[in-house]
CSV table of C-alpha atoms in Angstrom, one decimal:
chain,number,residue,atom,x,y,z
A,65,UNK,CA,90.6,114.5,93.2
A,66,UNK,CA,91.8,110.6,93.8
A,67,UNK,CA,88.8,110.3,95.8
A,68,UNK,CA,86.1,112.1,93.7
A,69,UNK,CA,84.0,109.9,91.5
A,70,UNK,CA,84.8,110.5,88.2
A,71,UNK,CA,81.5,108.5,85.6
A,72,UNK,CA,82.5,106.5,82.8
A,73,UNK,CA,81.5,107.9,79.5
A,74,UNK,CA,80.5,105.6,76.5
A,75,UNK,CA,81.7,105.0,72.8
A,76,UNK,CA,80.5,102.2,70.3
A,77,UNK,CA,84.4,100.7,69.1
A,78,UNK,CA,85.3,99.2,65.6
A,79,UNK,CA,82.7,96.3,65.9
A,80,UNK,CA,80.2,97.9,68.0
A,81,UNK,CA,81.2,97.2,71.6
A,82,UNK,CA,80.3,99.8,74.3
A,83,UNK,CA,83.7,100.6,75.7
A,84,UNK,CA,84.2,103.3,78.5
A,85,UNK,CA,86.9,105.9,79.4
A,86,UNK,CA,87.0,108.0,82.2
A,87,UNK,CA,88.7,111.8,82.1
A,88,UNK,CA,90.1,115.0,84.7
A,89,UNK,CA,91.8,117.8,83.5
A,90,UNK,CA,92.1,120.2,81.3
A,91,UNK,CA,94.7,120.8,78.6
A,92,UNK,CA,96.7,118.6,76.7
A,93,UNK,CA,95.4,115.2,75.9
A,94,UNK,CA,97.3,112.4,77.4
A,95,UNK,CA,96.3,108.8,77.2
A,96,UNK,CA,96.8,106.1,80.0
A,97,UNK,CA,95.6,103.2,79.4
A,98,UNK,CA,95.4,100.7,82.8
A,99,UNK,CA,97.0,96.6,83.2
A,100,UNK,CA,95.2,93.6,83.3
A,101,UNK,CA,93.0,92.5,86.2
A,102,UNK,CA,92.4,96.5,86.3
A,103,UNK,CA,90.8,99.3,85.1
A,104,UNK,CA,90.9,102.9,85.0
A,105,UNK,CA,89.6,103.8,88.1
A,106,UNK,CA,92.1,101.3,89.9
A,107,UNK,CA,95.2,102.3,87.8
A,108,UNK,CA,95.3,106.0,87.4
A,109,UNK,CA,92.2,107.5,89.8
A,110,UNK,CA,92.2,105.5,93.1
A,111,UNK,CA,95.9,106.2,94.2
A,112,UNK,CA,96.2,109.9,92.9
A,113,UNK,CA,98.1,109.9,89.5
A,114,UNK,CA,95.7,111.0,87.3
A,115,UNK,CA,95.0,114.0,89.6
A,116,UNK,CA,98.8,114.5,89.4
A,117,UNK,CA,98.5,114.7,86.0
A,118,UNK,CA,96.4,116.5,85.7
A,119,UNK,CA,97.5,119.4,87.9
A,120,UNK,CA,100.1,119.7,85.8
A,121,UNK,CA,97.8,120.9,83.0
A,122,UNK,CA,96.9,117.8,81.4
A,123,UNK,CA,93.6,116.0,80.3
A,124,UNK,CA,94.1,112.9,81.2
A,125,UNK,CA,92.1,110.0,79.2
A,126,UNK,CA,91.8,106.7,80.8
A,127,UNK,CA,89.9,103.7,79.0
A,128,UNK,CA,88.4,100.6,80.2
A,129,UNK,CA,89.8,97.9,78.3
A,130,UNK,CA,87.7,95.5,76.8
A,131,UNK,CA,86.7,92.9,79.0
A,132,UNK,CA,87.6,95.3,81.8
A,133,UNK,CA,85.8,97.8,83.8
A,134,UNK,CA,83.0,99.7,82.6
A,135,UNK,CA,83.6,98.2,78.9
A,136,UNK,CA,81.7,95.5,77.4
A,137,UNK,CA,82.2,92.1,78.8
A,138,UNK,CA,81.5,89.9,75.8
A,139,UNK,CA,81.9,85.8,76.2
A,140,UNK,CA,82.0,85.3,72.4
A,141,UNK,CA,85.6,84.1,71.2
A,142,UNK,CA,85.0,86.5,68.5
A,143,UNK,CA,85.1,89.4,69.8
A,144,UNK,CA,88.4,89.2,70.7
A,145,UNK,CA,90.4,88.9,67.4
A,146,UNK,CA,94.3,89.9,67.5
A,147,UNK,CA,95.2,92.8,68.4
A,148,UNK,CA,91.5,93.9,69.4
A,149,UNK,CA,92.6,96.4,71.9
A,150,UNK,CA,94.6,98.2,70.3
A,151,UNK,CA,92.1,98.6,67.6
A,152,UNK,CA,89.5,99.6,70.4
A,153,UNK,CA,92.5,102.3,71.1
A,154,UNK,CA,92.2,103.7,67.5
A,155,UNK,CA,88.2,104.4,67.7
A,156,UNK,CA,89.1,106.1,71.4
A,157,UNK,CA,91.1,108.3,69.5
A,158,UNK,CA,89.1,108.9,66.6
A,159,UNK,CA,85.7,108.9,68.3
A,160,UNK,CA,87.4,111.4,70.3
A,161,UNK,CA,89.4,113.6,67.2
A,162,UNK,CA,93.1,113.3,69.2
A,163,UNK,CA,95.2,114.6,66.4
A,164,UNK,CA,98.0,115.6,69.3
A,165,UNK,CA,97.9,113.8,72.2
A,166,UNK,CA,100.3,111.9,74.4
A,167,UNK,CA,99.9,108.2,75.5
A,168,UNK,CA,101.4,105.9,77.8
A,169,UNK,CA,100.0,102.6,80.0
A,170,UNK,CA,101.0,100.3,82.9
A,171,UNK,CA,101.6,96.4,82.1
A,172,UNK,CA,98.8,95.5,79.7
A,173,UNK,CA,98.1,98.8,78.8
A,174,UNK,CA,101.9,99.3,78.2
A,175,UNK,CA,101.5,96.6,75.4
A,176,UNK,CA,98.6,98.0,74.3
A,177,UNK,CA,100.6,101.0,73.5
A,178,UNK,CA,103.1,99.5,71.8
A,179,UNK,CA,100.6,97.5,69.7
A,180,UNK,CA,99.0,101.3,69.2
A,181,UNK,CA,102.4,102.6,67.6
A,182,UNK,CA,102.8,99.5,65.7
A,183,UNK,CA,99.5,100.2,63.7
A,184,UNK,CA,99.9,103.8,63.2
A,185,UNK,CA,99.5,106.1,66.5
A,186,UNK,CA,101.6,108.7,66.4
A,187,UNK,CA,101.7,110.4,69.4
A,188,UNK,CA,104.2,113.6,71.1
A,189,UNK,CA,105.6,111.5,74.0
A,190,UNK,CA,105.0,107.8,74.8
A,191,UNK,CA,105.1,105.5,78.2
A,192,UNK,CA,105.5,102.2,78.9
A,193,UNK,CA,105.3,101.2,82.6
A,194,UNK,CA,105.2,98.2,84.8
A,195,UNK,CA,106.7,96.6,80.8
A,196,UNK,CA,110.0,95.1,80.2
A,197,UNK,CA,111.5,94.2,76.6
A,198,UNK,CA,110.7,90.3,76.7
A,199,UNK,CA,106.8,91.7,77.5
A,200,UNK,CA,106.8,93.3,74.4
A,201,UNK,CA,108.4,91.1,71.8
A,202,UNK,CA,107.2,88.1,73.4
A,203,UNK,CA,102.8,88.4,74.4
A,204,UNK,CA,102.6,85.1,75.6
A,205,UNK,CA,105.2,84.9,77.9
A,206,UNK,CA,102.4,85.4,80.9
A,207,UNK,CA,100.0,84.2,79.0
A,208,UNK,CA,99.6,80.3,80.2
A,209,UNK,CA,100.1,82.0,84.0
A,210,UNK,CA,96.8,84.1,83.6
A,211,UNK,CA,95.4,81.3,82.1
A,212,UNK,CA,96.4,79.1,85.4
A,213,UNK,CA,95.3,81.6,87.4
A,214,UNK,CA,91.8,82.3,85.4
A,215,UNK,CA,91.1,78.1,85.3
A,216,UNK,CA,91.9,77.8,88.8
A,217,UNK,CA,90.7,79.9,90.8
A,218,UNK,CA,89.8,79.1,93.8
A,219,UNK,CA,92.6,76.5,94.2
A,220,UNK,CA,95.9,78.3,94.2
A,221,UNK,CA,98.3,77.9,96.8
A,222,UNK,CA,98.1,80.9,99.7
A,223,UNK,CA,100.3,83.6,99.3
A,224,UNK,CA,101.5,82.5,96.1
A,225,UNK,CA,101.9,85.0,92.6
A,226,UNK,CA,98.5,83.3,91.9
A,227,UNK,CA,96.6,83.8,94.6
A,228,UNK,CA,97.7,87.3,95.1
A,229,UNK,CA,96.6,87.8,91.2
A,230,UNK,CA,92.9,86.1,92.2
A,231,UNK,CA,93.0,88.6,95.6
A,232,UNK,CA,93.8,91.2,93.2
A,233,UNK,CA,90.9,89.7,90.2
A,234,UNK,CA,88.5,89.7,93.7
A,235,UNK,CA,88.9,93.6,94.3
A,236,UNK,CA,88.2,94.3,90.4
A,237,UNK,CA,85.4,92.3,90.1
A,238,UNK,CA,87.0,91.2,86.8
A,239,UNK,CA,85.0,88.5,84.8
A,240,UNK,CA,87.2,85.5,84.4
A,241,UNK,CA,85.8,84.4,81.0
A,242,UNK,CA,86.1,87.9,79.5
A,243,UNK,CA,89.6,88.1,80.6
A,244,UNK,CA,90.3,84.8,78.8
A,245,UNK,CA,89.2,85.8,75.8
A,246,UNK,CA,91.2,89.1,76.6
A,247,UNK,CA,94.5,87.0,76.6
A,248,UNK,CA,93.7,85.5,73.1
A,249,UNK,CA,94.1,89.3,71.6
A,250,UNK,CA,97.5,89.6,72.7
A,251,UNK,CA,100.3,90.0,69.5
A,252,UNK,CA,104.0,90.4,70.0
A,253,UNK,CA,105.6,93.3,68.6
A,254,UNK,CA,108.8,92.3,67.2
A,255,UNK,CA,112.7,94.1,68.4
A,256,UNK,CA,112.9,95.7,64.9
A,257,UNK,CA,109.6,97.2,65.0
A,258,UNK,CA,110.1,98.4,68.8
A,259,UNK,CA,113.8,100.0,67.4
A,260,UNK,CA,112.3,102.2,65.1
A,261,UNK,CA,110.0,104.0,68.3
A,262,UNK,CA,111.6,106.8,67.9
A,263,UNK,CA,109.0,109.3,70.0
A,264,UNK,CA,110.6,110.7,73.2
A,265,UNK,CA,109.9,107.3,75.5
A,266,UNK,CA,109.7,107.1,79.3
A,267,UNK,CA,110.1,103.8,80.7
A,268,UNK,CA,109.1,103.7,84.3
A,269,UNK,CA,109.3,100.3,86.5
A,270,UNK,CA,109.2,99.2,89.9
A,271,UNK,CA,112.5,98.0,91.4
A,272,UNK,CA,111.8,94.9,91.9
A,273,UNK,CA,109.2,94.0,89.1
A,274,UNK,CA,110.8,92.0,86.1
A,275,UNK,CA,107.7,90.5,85.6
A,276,UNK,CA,107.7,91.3,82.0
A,277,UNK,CA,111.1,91.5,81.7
A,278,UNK,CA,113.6,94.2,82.0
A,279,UNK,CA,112.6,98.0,81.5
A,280,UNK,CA,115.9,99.2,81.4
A,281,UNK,CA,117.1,96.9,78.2
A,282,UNK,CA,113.0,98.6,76.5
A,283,UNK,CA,114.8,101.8,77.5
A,284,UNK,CA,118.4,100.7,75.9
A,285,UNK,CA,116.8,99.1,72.8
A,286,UNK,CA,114.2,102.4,71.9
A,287,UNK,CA,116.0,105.6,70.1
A,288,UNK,CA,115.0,108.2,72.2
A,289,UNK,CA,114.3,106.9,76.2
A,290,UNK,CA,115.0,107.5,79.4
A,291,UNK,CA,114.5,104.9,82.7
A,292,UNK,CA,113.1,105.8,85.6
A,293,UNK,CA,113.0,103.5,88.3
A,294,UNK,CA,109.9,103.7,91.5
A,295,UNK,CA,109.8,102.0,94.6
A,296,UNK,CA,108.1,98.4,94.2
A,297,UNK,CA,107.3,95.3,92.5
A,298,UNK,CA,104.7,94.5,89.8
A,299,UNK,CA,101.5,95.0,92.2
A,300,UNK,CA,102.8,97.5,94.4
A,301,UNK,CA,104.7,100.3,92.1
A,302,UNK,CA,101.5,100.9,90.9
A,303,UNK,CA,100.0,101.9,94.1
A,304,UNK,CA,103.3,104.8,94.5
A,305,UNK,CA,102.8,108.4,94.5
A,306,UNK,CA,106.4,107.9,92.9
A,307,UNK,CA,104.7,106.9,89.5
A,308,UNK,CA,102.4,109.4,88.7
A,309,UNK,CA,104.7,112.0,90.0
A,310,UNK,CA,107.3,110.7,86.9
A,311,UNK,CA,104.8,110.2,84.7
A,312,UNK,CA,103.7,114.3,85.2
A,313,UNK,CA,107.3,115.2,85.2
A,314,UNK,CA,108.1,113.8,81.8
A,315,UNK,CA,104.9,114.6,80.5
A,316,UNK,CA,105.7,118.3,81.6
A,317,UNK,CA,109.2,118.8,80.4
C-alpha cells in the first residue's frame, strides 16, 4: 500500500484556494495532517503509516497544506492571513461532512491541530507528533530559522541543520516563496488554552527530537495524555515503522 499511488483529490477552501488531500481505508475517519517542507505523500504514504492505519480499519485523510504539495502555491502575502491553515482544516472537514473523526499531525501539522481545537474542532482522539510544549505556545520559535534557511538557500554550511532542511526542501520540491508566506500564518496557542484539551491525547516524539520543545512536558500539561517515545530525531522519527505503528495502536484502543 506505501508504494501504491494514491491521486490527490481537490476542494475550493474558505477563500477559494484549490487545496488537496489524499485518502486509504475504510472506516473511521482519522485526520493526519503532514510537517513543514512536506506533504502528505512524504509524511504518512511513502514510509507505510498510513497503510498501517488503515489496516487497522481506519480512513485515513491526509491534506496538503497550503503552500505544500498538491495545494495551491499562491505568492500573494494575502493569502496567508493568521491562522490560515487551520481554517483550510475547517473547510476539509466541512467540505468533507466529518461530524466524528479523529485527527492528529506531525510538526507543522501537529500545530495545525492544535490551532484546529483552538477554533472549534472537536474531535474523539487527538495527536501531536514530532511537537513539544514550547512549539505550541510559542509559533515563532523556528520561525526566523526557516526563514534563514528559505533566504539562503544555497549558501548554508554542509551538513549543518540548514542544509539538511534545504536537502530535505530539494526532495519535496517545496516552493520557497510559498513556504514564506506559510510561516507568516503561524499563531501561538497559549498554556491555558492547551490545559483545557481535554480529548484523549497521544503525544508521540522521536528520542532525540526537541526541536519544538519537549513532548513529554505537552503530555504533562494536557488532561488526558499519554507519551510515547520512537526511535529518532526530528527528520528521522518520521521515517520509523515505530510511528505509524503507535499512531494505529492508540487510534485502535
Amino acid at each position: 500500500m506505501a508504494n501504491s499511488p494514491i491521486e490527490p483529490q481537490y476542494f475550493d477552501s474558505f477563500d477559494g484556494q484549490r487545496m488537496a488531500w489524499r485518502e486509504v481505508g475504510e472506516g473511521r475517519p482519522v485526520v493526519l495532517i503532514h510537517g513543514f517542507f512536506s506533504d502528505a505523500e512524504t509524511n504518512w504514504i511513502r514510509y507505510g503509516h498510513a497503510g498501517v492505519i488503515a489496516a487497522r480499519g481506519f480512513r485515513v485523510i491526509m491534506p496538503d497544506l497550503r503552500g505544500h504539495g498538491s495545494s495551491a502555491r499562491p505568492h500573494d502575502p494575502a493569502a496567508y492571513p493568521p491562522d490560515a491553515l487551520a481554517q483550510d482544516g475547517h473547510a476539509l472537514i466541512a467540505h468533507l461532512g466529518l461530524t466524528d473523526f479523529d485527527l492528529g499531525g506531525y510538526s507543522l501539522g501537529a500545530r495545525t491541530t492544535s490551532r484546529l481545537l483552538a477554533t472549534g474542532a472537536d474531535p474523539r482522539r487527538v495527536i501531536f507528533s514530532g511537537m513539544g510544549l514550547d512549539g505550541l505556545t510559542s509559533a515563532d520559535r523556528r520561525g526566523g530559522h526557516f526563514r534563514n534557511i528559505l533566504t539562503n538557500l544555497g549558501k548554508h554550511e554542509r551538513n549543518s541543520p540548514e542544509w539538511f532542511a534545504e536537502a530535505f526542501l530539494k526532495t519535496t520540491g517545496g516552493d520557497p516563496q510559498a513556504l514564506l508566506g506559510v510561516i507568516d500564518t503561524f499563531v501561538s496557542t497559549s498554556i491555558e488554552q492547551i490545559e483545557h484539551f481535554d480529548w484523549p491525547t497521544l503525544c508521540v516524539n522521536g528520542a532525540d527530537d526537541d526541536d519544538n520543545g519537549s513532548a513529554a512536558a505537552l503530555a504533562d500539561a494536557l488532561p488526558d495524555a499519554r507519551y510515547v517515545e520512537v526511535p529518532g530525531n526530528h527528520m528521522s522519527a518520521v521515517v520509523k515503522r515505530e510511528l505509524g505503528q503507535a499512531i494505529a495502536d492508540f487510534l485502535a484502543a
